[in-house]
Coordinates of C-alpha atoms in Angstrom, one line a residue:
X1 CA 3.0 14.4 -86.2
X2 CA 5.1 12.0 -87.7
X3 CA 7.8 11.0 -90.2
X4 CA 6.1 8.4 -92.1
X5 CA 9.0 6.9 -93.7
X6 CA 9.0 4.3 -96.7
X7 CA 11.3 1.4 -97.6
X8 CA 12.4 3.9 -100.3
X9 CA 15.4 6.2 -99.4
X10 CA 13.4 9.5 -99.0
X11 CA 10.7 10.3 -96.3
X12 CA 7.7 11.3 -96.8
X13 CA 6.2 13.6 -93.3
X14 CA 2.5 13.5 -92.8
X15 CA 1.2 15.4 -89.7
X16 CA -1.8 14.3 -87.4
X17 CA -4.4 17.1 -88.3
X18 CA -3.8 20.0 -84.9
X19 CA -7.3 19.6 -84.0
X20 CA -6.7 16.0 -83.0
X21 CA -4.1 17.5 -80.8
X22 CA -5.8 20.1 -79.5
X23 CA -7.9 17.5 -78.4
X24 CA -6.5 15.0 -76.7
X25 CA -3.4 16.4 -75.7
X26 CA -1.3 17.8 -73.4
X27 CA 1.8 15.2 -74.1
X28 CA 4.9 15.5 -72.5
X29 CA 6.7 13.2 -75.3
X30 CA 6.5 12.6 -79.2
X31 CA 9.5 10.0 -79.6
X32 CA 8.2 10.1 -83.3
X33 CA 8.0 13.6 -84.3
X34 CA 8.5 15.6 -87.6
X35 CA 11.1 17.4 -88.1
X36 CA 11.8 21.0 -87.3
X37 CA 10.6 23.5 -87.9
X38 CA 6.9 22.0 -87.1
X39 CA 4.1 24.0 -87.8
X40 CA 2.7 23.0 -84.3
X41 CA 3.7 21.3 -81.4
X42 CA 2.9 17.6 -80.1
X43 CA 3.8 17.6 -76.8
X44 CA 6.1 18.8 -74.6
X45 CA 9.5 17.0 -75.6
X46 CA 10.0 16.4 -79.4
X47 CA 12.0 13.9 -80.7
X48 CA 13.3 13.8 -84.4
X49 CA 15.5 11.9 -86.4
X50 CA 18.2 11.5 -86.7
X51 CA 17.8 10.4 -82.8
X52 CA 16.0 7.1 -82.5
X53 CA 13.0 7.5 -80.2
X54 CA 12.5 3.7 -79.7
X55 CA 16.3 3.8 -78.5
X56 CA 15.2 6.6 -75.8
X57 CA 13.6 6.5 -72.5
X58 CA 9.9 7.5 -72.9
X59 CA 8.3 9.6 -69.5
X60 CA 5.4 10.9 -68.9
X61 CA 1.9 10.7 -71.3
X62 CA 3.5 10.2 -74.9
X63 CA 2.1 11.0 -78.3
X64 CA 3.1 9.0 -81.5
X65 CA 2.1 8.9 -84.7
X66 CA 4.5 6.4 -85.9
X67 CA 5.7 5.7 -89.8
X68 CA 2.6 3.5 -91.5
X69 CA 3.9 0.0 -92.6
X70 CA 6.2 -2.7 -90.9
X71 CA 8.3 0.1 -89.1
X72 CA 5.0 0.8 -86.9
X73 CA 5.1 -2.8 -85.0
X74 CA 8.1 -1.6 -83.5
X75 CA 6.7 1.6 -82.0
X76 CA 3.1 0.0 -81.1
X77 CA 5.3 -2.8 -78.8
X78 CA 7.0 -0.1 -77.5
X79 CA 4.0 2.0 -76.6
X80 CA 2.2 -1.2 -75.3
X81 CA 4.8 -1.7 -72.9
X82 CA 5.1 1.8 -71.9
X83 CA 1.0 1.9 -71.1
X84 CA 0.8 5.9 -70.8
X85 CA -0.3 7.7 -74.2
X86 CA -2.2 7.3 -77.5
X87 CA -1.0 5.3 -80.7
X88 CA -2.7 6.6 -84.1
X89 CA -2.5 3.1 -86.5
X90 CA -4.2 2.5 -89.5
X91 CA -6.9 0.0 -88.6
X92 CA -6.1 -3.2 -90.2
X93 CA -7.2 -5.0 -86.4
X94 CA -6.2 -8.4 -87.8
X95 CA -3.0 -8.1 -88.0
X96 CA -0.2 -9.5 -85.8
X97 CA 0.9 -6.0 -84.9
X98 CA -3.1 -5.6 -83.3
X99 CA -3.2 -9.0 -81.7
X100 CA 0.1 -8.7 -80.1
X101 CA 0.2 -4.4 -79.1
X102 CA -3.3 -3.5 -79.1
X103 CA -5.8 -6.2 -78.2
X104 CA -5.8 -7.0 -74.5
X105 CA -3.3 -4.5 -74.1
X106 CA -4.4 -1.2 -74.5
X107 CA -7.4 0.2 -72.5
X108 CA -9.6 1.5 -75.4
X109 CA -9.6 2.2 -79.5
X110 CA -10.9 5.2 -81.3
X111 CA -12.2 4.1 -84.7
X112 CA -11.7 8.0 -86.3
X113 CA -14.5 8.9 -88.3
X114 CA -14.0 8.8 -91.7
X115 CA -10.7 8.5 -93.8
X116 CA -8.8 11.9 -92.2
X117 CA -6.7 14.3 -93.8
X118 CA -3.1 14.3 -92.2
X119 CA -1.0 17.6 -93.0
X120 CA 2.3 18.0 -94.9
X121 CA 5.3 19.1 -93.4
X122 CA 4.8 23.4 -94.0
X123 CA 1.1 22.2 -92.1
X124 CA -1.0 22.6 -95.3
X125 CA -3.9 20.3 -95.4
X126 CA -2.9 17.1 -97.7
X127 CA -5.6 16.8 -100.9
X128 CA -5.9 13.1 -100.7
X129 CA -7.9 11.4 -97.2
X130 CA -5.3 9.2 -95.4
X131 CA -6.4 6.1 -97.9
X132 CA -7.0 3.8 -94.7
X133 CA -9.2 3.7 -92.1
X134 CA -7.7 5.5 -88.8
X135 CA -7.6 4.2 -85.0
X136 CA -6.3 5.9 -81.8
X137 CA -5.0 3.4 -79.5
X138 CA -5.2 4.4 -75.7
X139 CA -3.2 2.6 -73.1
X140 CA -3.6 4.0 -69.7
X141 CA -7.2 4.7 -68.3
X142 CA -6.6 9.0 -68.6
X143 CA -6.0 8.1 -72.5
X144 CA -9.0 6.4 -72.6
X145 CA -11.0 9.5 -71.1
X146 CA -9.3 11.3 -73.5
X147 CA -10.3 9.4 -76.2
X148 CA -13.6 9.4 -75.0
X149 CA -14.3 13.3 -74.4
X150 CA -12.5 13.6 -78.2
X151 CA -15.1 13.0 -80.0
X152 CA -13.1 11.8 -83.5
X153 CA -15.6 9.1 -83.5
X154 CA -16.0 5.5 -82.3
X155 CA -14.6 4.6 -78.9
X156 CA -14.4 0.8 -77.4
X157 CA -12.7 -1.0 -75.0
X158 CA -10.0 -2.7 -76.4
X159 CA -10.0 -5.8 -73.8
X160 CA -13.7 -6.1 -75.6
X161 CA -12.4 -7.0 -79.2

């Protein structure tokens, strides 16, 4: 789940879809989470704003579905340098955010099938597709397993790319 939050003063919260969850989860943190009440959990430890969660300590195997747009370099770095959880990005893999977070970084990339569906806030399905093609970003070698065993679509290693 995640606050996906634009330069304009209101937020607009799109969830990652429960199955993906389901999936590849247990986490112990989402430093990016939606706010409460959330129709389902992310991990263990949710952390919303108002509270920062690039200002926190991260532990443990960590979930985050960052805001889309310039905000997400911030929290892709910070994963990257944290090395234990999965990053959902769209995947525009040229840009500097990819070269300098994700390639030669992260152990493998999930190219999701398809343009997904995120959820809104009450967890009904959103109409429109996420307009982007998706990626999950695994750093740490049980990520990549999880990625793997997923089956949201195409997995590579990311030191390949």
């Amino acid at each position: 789940m995640s606050s996906h939050q634009s330069a304009r003063p209101q937020s607009v919260t799109y969830l990652t879809p429960p199955e993906w969850i389901s999936a590849l989860g247990p986490f112990d943190l989402d430093p990016c989470a939606a706010p409460s009440p959330r129709p389902w959990p992310t991990a263990v430890r949710h952390v919303e704003l108002p509270v920062d969660g690039l200002a926190i300590e991260w532990r443990g195997r960590v979930w985050c579905n960052p805001p889309f747009g310039a905000a997400a370099a911030a929290w892709a770095t910070r994963m990257a340098g944290h090395g234990n959880g999965i990053l959902l990005l769209p995947a525009r893999t040229e840009t500097r955010t990819w070269f300098d977070s994700v390639w030669g970084r992260a152990e493998a990339v999930c190219f999701v099938r398809g343009r997904p569906h995120f959820h809104r806030a009450d967890g009904s399905r959103a109409p429109f597709n996420s307009g982007c093609p998706i990626a999950l970003i695994a750093y740490g070698q049980r990520n990549a397993d999880a990625l793997r065993c997923a089956g949201l679509g195409q997995v590579v290693k990311a030191g390949d790319a």
